[in-house]
XYZ file of C-alpha atoms in Angstrom:
544
model
C 81.103 80.587 135.357
C 79.604 78.630 132.475
C 76.449 79.710 130.769
C 73.372 77.933 132.134
C 72.130 77.621 128.559
C 75.101 75.736 127.199
C 75.452 71.990 126.882
C 77.949 70.750 129.519
C 79.468 68.380 126.978
C 80.080 71.177 124.519
C 81.000 74.110 126.704
C 84.633 74.822 126.012
C 87.551 75.774 128.235
C 85.768 75.995 131.585
C 84.531 72.445 131.298
C 87.972 71.162 130.497
C 88.821 71.510 134.162
C 87.109 68.157 134.501
C 89.523 66.578 132.049
C 92.107 65.468 134.588
C 94.024 63.545 131.972
C 95.401 66.836 130.676
C 96.475 68.062 134.095
C 97.819 64.719 135.311
C 99.716 63.805 132.151
C 103.140 62.372 133.090
C 104.719 64.433 130.311
C 103.812 67.659 132.135
C 105.611 68.975 135.224
C 103.871 69.485 138.513
C 102.118 72.838 138.609
C 100.858 74.658 141.667
C 97.199 75.504 141.249
C 96.107 78.773 142.803
C 93.024 78.082 144.922
C 91.455 81.424 144.023
C 90.858 80.634 140.361
C 90.569 77.674 137.984
C 93.657 77.147 135.804
C 93.367 75.448 132.437
C 95.854 76.965 129.982
C 98.233 78.820 132.321
C 100.809 76.007 132.605
C 103.825 77.303 130.698
C 106.984 78.549 132.410
C 106.992 82.329 133.025
C 110.605 82.996 132.030
C 110.310 85.950 129.621
C 111.310 89.305 131.131
C 109.816 92.669 130.142
C 113.067 93.466 128.291
C 112.770 90.292 126.202
C 109.038 90.629 125.592
C 109.414 94.193 124.287
C 112.095 93.123 121.850
C 110.179 90.007 120.820
C 107.227 92.227 119.934
C 109.437 94.370 117.719
C 111.244 91.360 116.274
C 108.037 89.572 115.362
C 106.858 92.565 113.377
C 109.937 94.157 111.864
C 111.096 91.568 109.395
C 110.224 90.208 105.989
C 107.201 92.459 105.501
C 109.157 95.664 106.031
C 112.431 94.692 104.381
C 110.973 92.947 101.303
C 107.232 93.698 101.344
C 107.809 97.420 100.899
C 109.439 96.655 97.541
C 106.285 94.948 96.275
C 104.108 97.720 97.748
C 106.141 100.419 96.011
C 106.145 98.600 92.669
C 102.387 97.874 92.604
C 100.947 100.937 94.366
C 103.524 103.710 94.185
C 104.902 105.877 97.020
C 101.665 107.662 97.978
C 99.544 104.499 98.045
C 102.179 102.767 100.131
C 102.416 105.579 102.695
C 98.637 105.985 103.064
C 98.010 102.231 103.336
C 100.713 101.788 105.980
C 99.271 104.700 107.953
C 95.741 103.247 107.870
C 96.845 99.716 108.761
C 99.082 101.154 111.477
C 96.040 102.876 112.978
C 94.095 99.611 112.899
C 96.934 97.822 114.652
C 97.031 100.506 117.342
C 93.323 100.041 118.083
C 93.736 96.268 118.005
C 96.686 96.259 120.390
C 94.931 98.434 122.964
C 91.892 96.136 122.926
C 94.046 93.016 123.079
C 96.322 94.375 125.803
C 93.297 94.969 128.000
C 92.198 91.327 127.724
C 95.684 89.776 127.855
C 96.631 91.613 131.049
C 93.440 90.258 132.669
C 93.820 86.666 131.371
C 97.486 86.148 130.328
C 97.591 82.765 128.571
C 99.371 81.278 125.559
C 96.234 81.011 123.418
C 95.597 84.733 123.918
C 93.069 86.302 121.543
C 92.210 82.971 119.913
C 91.161 81.559 123.297
C 89.395 84.827 124.137
C 87.268 84.510 120.988
C 86.210 81.014 122.076
C 85.342 82.123 125.598
C 83.707 85.481 124.945
C 82.145 85.111 121.469
C 81.612 81.496 120.411
C 83.596 78.295 120.899
C 83.193 77.402 117.219
C 84.587 80.780 116.102
C 87.488 80.322 118.523
C 88.126 76.892 116.990
C 88.166 78.295 113.443
C 90.263 81.355 114.306
C 92.884 79.429 116.283
C 93.386 76.841 113.562
C 93.480 79.630 110.959
C 95.989 81.668 112.943
C 98.108 78.612 113.651
C 98.233 78.007 109.909
C 99.030 81.720 109.494
C 102.089 81.405 111.733
C 103.194 78.152 110.113
C 102.911 79.761 106.656
C 104.690 82.877 107.978
C 107.621 80.676 108.911
C 107.561 79.228 105.402
C 107.296 82.724 103.885
C 110.337 83.850 105.874
C 112.342 80.844 104.693
C 111.344 81.612 101.105
C 112.344 85.248 101.667
C 115.683 83.944 102.891
C 116.314 82.631 99.387
C 115.375 85.968 97.822
C 117.726 87.902 100.091
C 120.540 85.376 99.669
C 120.263 85.656 95.875
C 121.886 89.110 96.215
C 125.229 87.318 96.376
C 126.449 85.071 93.581
C 127.212 81.761 95.278
C 127.011 78.102 94.397
C 124.865 77.328 97.446
C 121.258 76.738 96.344
C 118.606 78.802 98.105
C 116.689 75.736 99.267
C 119.867 74.463 100.969
C 120.151 77.650 103.026
C 116.473 77.413 103.960
C 116.962 73.823 105.105
C 119.890 74.794 107.352
C 118.017 77.603 109.069
C 114.832 75.556 109.285
C 116.707 73.094 111.508
C 118.234 75.934 113.569
C 114.783 77.479 114.180
C 113.441 74.142 115.422
C 116.346 73.800 117.860
C 115.943 77.380 119.139
C 112.270 76.784 119.893
C 112.525 73.331 121.398
C 115.205 73.908 124.085
C 113.828 76.440 126.615
C 111.719 79.561 126.288
C 114.444 81.524 128.087
C 116.972 80.591 125.385
C 114.456 81.554 122.707
C 113.812 84.896 124.421
C 117.498 85.779 124.675
C 118.215 84.832 121.047
C 115.234 86.828 119.829
C 116.236 89.808 121.974
C 119.652 90.206 120.361
C 118.426 89.544 116.814
C 115.683 92.133 117.305
C 118.099 94.653 118.801
C 120.234 94.316 115.667
C 117.168 95.086 113.528
C 116.252 98.151 115.562
C 119.799 99.533 115.306
C 119.849 98.840 111.550
C 116.544 100.616 110.907
C 117.719 103.586 112.962
C 120.862 103.769 110.803
C 118.695 103.385 107.689
C 116.474 106.325 108.682
C 119.500 108.572 109.245
C 121.149 107.349 106.029
C 117.890 107.677 104.069
C 117.577 111.324 105.030
C 121.203 111.924 104.031
C 120.721 110.154 100.664
C 117.621 112.217 99.933
C 119.428 115.456 100.750
C 122.302 114.732 98.360
C 124.498 112.275 100.202
C 124.347 109.752 97.358
C 126.692 108.525 94.636
C 125.255 111.109 92.200
C 125.609 113.959 94.712
C 122.110 115.007 93.738
C 119.256 116.345 95.875
C 116.302 113.972 95.401
C 113.523 115.589 97.440
C 110.137 114.364 96.237
C 111.283 113.792 92.643
C 110.334 110.089 92.665
C 106.741 111.010 93.545
C 106.276 112.626 90.138
C 107.857 110.215 87.687
C 105.758 108.033 85.375
C 102.489 106.965 87.033
C 103.604 108.041 90.518
C 102.577 108.814 93.168
C 99.526 106.499 92.713
C 100.561 103.560 90.530
C 97.936 101.174 89.188
C 94.977 103.378 90.166
C 92.461 102.060 92.701
C 93.608 98.475 92.135
C 97.211 99.321 92.942
C 96.178 101.272 96.032
C 93.902 98.473 97.293
C 96.570 95.806 96.764
C 98.989 97.535 99.136
C 96.715 96.852 102.119
C 97.401 93.127 102.110
C 101.174 93.644 101.979
C 100.914 96.259 104.738
C 98.858 93.820 106.818
C 101.496 91.160 106.244
C 104.179 93.641 107.310
C 102.407 94.647 110.539
C 101.339 91.080 111.264
C 102.895 89.673 114.385
C 102.220 92.745 116.501
C 99.132 91.086 117.944
C 101.030 87.871 118.651
C 102.892 89.636 121.468
C 99.898 88.652 123.600
C 100.704 84.998 122.866
C 103.838 85.442 124.987
C 101.533 86.353 127.892
C 101.542 82.763 129.108
C 105.316 82.938 129.607
C 105.741 86.554 130.771
C 106.733 87.507 134.312
C 104.157 89.654 136.168
C 101.952 89.969 133.044
C 99.398 92.333 134.632
C 102.134 94.968 134.830
C 104.516 94.092 132.018
C 102.007 93.474 129.212
C 100.310 96.905 129.439
C 103.761 98.505 129.490
C 104.808 96.525 126.428
C 101.579 97.280 124.540
C 101.843 101.011 125.177
C 105.563 101.308 124.417
C 106.181 98.911 121.557
C 103.516 100.070 119.132
C 104.722 103.654 118.907
C 108.250 102.525 118.159
C 107.011 100.125 115.479
C 104.817 102.787 113.912
C 107.717 105.252 114.021
C 110.054 102.788 112.333
C 107.479 101.756 109.732
C 106.123 105.121 108.694
C 109.515 106.826 108.541
C 111.016 103.882 106.634
C 108.136 103.759 104.150
C 108.303 107.535 103.600
C 112.059 107.456 102.949
C 111.783 104.438 100.636
C 109.138 106.245 98.558
C 111.287 109.374 98.369
C 114.572 107.642 97.484
C 113.632 104.583 95.392
C 111.709 104.922 92.085
C 108.676 102.621 91.890
C 109.874 101.273 88.511
C 113.270 100.114 89.795
C 114.006 96.682 88.229
C 113.824 93.730 90.622
C 111.562 95.283 93.265
C 109.011 92.546 92.705
C 108.955 89.756 90.128
C 108.131 86.065 89.878
C 111.761 85.052 90.175
C 113.207 87.630 92.533
C 112.623 90.500 94.909
C 115.124 93.159 95.925
C 114.907 94.959 99.254
C 114.512 98.771 98.978
C 116.682 98.964 102.116
C 119.563 97.370 100.196
C 119.055 99.804 97.313
C 119.191 102.852 99.611
C 122.405 101.619 101.229
C 123.860 101.102 97.754
C 122.905 104.653 96.829
C 124.894 105.863 99.819
C 128.193 104.437 98.610
C 130.075 101.281 97.878
C 128.850 97.792 97.120
C 129.999 96.795 100.608
C 127.210 98.928 102.115
C 124.636 96.919 100.169
C 126.193 93.644 101.313
C 126.138 94.809 104.929
C 122.433 95.691 104.982
C 121.611 92.534 103.037
C 123.367 90.460 105.703
C 121.378 92.256 108.401
C 118.147 91.640 106.480
C 119.119 87.968 106.366
C 119.281 87.838 110.179
C 116.028 89.813 110.381
C 114.220 87.285 108.228
C 115.518 84.488 110.460
C 114.314 86.395 113.531
C 110.822 86.882 112.057
C 110.633 83.182 111.194
C 111.765 82.329 114.712
C 108.976 84.451 116.209
C 106.335 83.031 113.846
C 107.312 79.483 114.795
C 107.141 80.386 118.497
C 103.655 81.911 118.161
C 102.335 79.043 116.031
C 103.615 76.506 118.541
C 101.812 78.198 121.434
C 98.568 78.296 119.450
C 98.753 74.582 118.668
C 99.347 73.999 122.387
C 96.265 76.114 123.146
C 94.227 74.097 120.625
C 95.186 70.918 122.459
C 94.311 72.397 125.865
C 90.934 73.537 124.524
C 90.288 70.042 123.112
C 90.283 71.404 119.588
C 93.347 69.361 118.615
C 94.768 65.969 119.662
C 96.029 65.823 123.255
C 99.552 64.963 122.099
C 100.141 68.587 121.020
C 99.715 69.672 124.638
C 102.670 67.617 125.856
C 105.318 69.683 127.649
C 109.016 68.987 128.084
C 110.836 69.169 131.412
C 111.368 72.881 130.723
C 107.633 73.284 130.058
C 108.078 73.794 126.320
C 105.362 72.264 124.032
C 107.885 70.260 122.039
C 105.425 68.188 119.985
C 103.699 71.387 118.872
C 107.091 72.800 117.835
C 107.777 69.809 115.579
C 104.271 69.803 114.073
C 104.270 73.539 113.324
C 107.769 73.537 111.852
C 106.761 70.704 109.509
C 104.425 73.094 107.634
C 107.381 75.314 106.803
C 108.358 72.633 104.282
C 106.286 74.778 101.910
C 109.399 76.834 101.363
C 110.964 74.076 99.293
C 108.236 74.536 96.676
C 110.038 77.738 95.725
C 112.480 75.799 93.553
C 109.602 74.776 91.276
C 107.455 77.903 90.888
C 109.922 80.683 91.636
C 110.692 82.099 95.061
C 109.315 85.551 94.239
C 105.930 84.214 93.096
C 105.554 81.794 95.994
C 106.497 84.487 98.495
C 103.828 86.823 97.060
C 101.121 84.152 97.415
C 102.173 83.281 100.958
C 102.280 86.985 101.801
C 98.681 87.434 100.619
C 97.480 84.431 102.639
C 99.157 85.665 105.820
C 98.027 89.267 105.288
C 94.354 88.295 105.012
C 94.692 85.974 107.995
C 96.057 88.879 110.040
C 93.085 91.030 109.058
C 90.634 88.322 110.104
C 92.419 88.045 113.455
C 92.246 91.820 114.002
C 88.526 91.782 113.168
C 87.935 88.971 115.667
C 89.895 90.818 118.359
C 87.672 93.897 117.883
C 84.460 91.857 118.160
C 85.797 89.967 121.182
C 86.772 93.213 122.926
C 83.230 94.540 122.540
C 81.699 91.401 124.072
C 84.389 91.163 126.777
C 83.631 94.680 127.994
C 79.889 93.982 127.816
C 80.331 90.967 130.097
C 82.519 92.912 132.544
C 79.837 95.578 132.815
C 77.039 93.024 133.238
C 78.965 91.207 135.974
C 80.212 94.429 137.592
C 83.896 93.479 137.141
C 85.231 96.360 135.037
C 87.093 97.741 138.058
C 89.223 94.560 138.140
C 90.959 95.376 134.838
C 94.684 96.024 135.398
C 94.783 97.951 132.104
C 91.893 99.734 130.344
C 91.545 100.401 126.629
C 90.993 104.161 126.450
C 89.494 103.898 122.920
C 86.559 101.724 124.032
C 83.831 101.617 122.685
C 84.582 103.471 119.430
C 88.045 101.923 118.914
C 87.027 98.258 118.544
C 84.040 99.189 116.352
C 86.206 101.317 114.027
C 88.775 98.531 113.781
C 86.129 95.961 112.814
C 84.571 98.208 110.142
C 87.911 99.162 108.549
C 89.114 95.566 108.472
C 85.940 94.301 106.807
C 86.144 96.981 104.095
C 89.831 96.317 103.421
C 89.377 92.525 103.224
C 86.669 92.963 100.586
C 88.405 95.550 98.351
C 92.102 94.635 98.501
C 91.774 91.933 95.817
C 90.661 94.504 93.246
C 93.628 93.898 90.936
C 92.770 90.187 90.695
C 89.686 91.279 88.697
C 91.160 94.203 86.723
C 92.424 94.660 84.056
C 91.828 90.914 83.644
C 90.764 88.183 86.024
C 93.580 86.208 87.667
C 92.322 83.030 89.311
C 95.511 82.355 91.280
C 95.647 85.890 92.719
C 91.931 85.764 93.515
C 92.422 82.555 95.497
C 95.382 83.999 97.429
C 93.275 87.045 98.416
C 89.988 85.336 99.274
C 90.529 81.626 100.036
C 90.772 82.417 103.765
C 87.151 83.614 103.886
C 85.343 80.380 102.861
C 87.850 78.254 104.803
C 87.137 80.229 107.980
C 83.383 80.075 107.378
C 83.396 76.301 106.781
C 85.462 75.621 109.918
C 83.343 77.970 112.045
C 79.923 76.737 110.897
C 81.036 73.107 110.623
C 82.282 72.973 114.226
C 79.180 74.850 115.369
C 76.861 72.355 113.687
C 78.803 69.369 115.024
C 79.233 70.567 118.603
C 76.056 72.688 118.778
C 77.942 75.528 120.444
C 76.095 78.557 121.772
C 77.087 82.192 122.161
C 77.463 82.807 125.925
C 75.342 85.490 127.546
C 77.057 88.454 129.181
C 75.847 87.304 132.591
C 77.018 83.721 132.071
C 80.360 84.446 130.415
C 83.455 82.891 132.039
C 85.505 85.723 133.561
C 87.282 83.608 136.179
C 89.321 80.897 134.467
C 93.035 81.723 134.165
C 92.579 85.264 135.540
C 96.019 86.231 136.815
C 96.519 86.771 140.534
C 99.482 88.956 141.492
C 101.970 86.923 143.539
C 104.304 87.924 146.355
C 107.210 87.741 143.929
C 105.422 90.245 141.650
C 104.890 92.623 144.568
C 108.533 92.381 145.600
C 109.640 93.184 142.031
C 107.280 96.170 141.957
C 108.729 97.501 145.201
C 112.249 97.143 143.815
C 111.271 99.247 140.802
C 110.089 102.042 143.095
C 113.552 102.351 144.672
C 116.165 104.745 143.267
C 118.180 101.820 141.923
C 115.068 100.347 140.330
C 114.193 103.620 138.601
C 117.705 103.874 137.149
C 117.495 100.263 135.968
C 114.111 100.888 134.353
C 115.457 103.905 132.445
C 118.476 101.893 131.255
C 116.231 99.017 130.144
C 114.054 101.447 128.202
C 117.082 102.954 126.455
C 118.345 99.481 125.533
C 114.899 98.481 124.217
C 114.717 101.643 122.172
């Protein structure tokens, strides 16, 4: 229900039901409208299975940030700063995912948390956040293509880095424009390869630390006590790791963006949220710990303007022959492609959501015969042309700037999710609908509040090293440019459209709420059978 205090011309998604031109567009397939609820954004094909969604969540997170970002974190902050920062950001992500999972299971749509912000907080803030996060995903794709050049530089070849980026840029567009089922299957196998590789890395990292290295020497915690370790660069070095950690964890929240294309989302999304995070945290924290123990922070090439070497490659090299380093580098190459693939997917769905919400031109809402937003795919992928700037300013430097931009954008998104969760629960209580939640956030109310406070503090302090020991204008911009841009978009749209914050009693808790279908019930019954239980266990083992 729309707020009685809002202007009917400016009220956002709920009023778009009147815009029949969106629903009757000849470019969109016929879609059966459920009579029990209004449907505005829930028009995409639900083809992603729980198996694919779980792997997509891992694949969207485990990528460039972990394989390359940890090198920069170690070089600038040292092993202790890196471990502590990744633990803190991991805790924030856990709180964020629980809050987001609660909302996404109730209203599973492509716009996800960006649309939730518009509905439950303020349409103008939703406008600013969605455009910002779309840009985040577009830049993430560019960052991954730049990282591709850094990883490829490990081998001495005559193929220029920008040429490789161009080839894979085209491949990513094709993977995202065909069908969502094809995208899901490709992402599943690429992500599975990453999970297997990190598992091998953890086992190998322990062996290397215990003496299974080329020097046959027990390392222990030796690298925590060399030079300026374990805290390198003082408070500035420690603060700077937060943005790289946020970049590394970024993408976890975008799992909710797949909600619009997930089968039986009220059941599968809570399962994915609860299962995926712990595996990601396990992989991240163990990997970061082993990197800090095995790789000295002053190792040449960890982070520079021209290059960046993956600590994962270094650990594999320490274990034996050069071939081991080439193997892990090849795997990292596929991982970077996978992360770019996921970022392009998420950005495309957000641009589609912007069109549906009338925050972007209608053309971006056009769907193909397979219900894929193909115009949004082309528009989002065009931004990844930023990667070609690497040939002018150095791939390492450009990647660092893009990493900072994306990291801050992730933090702003997590802050918005916390605020939205608080208002969402307030509206459910006021309208006596809390019992309708298919999944409840057990950390409410302290979880969302803690997440918001921690994010605000981190955003403000993480640019410390851009001021000390001397001011760096370029670094300062990369850390803080997101803040005024967000504020201008938010307040500008608010002034133009005169949007109002909806009251708890008048908040829209009906549009796009998912209704369990007969097909969902049949699938649930199958899972309860002996055969279904065996299949579920096998699926879990595969996903692990």
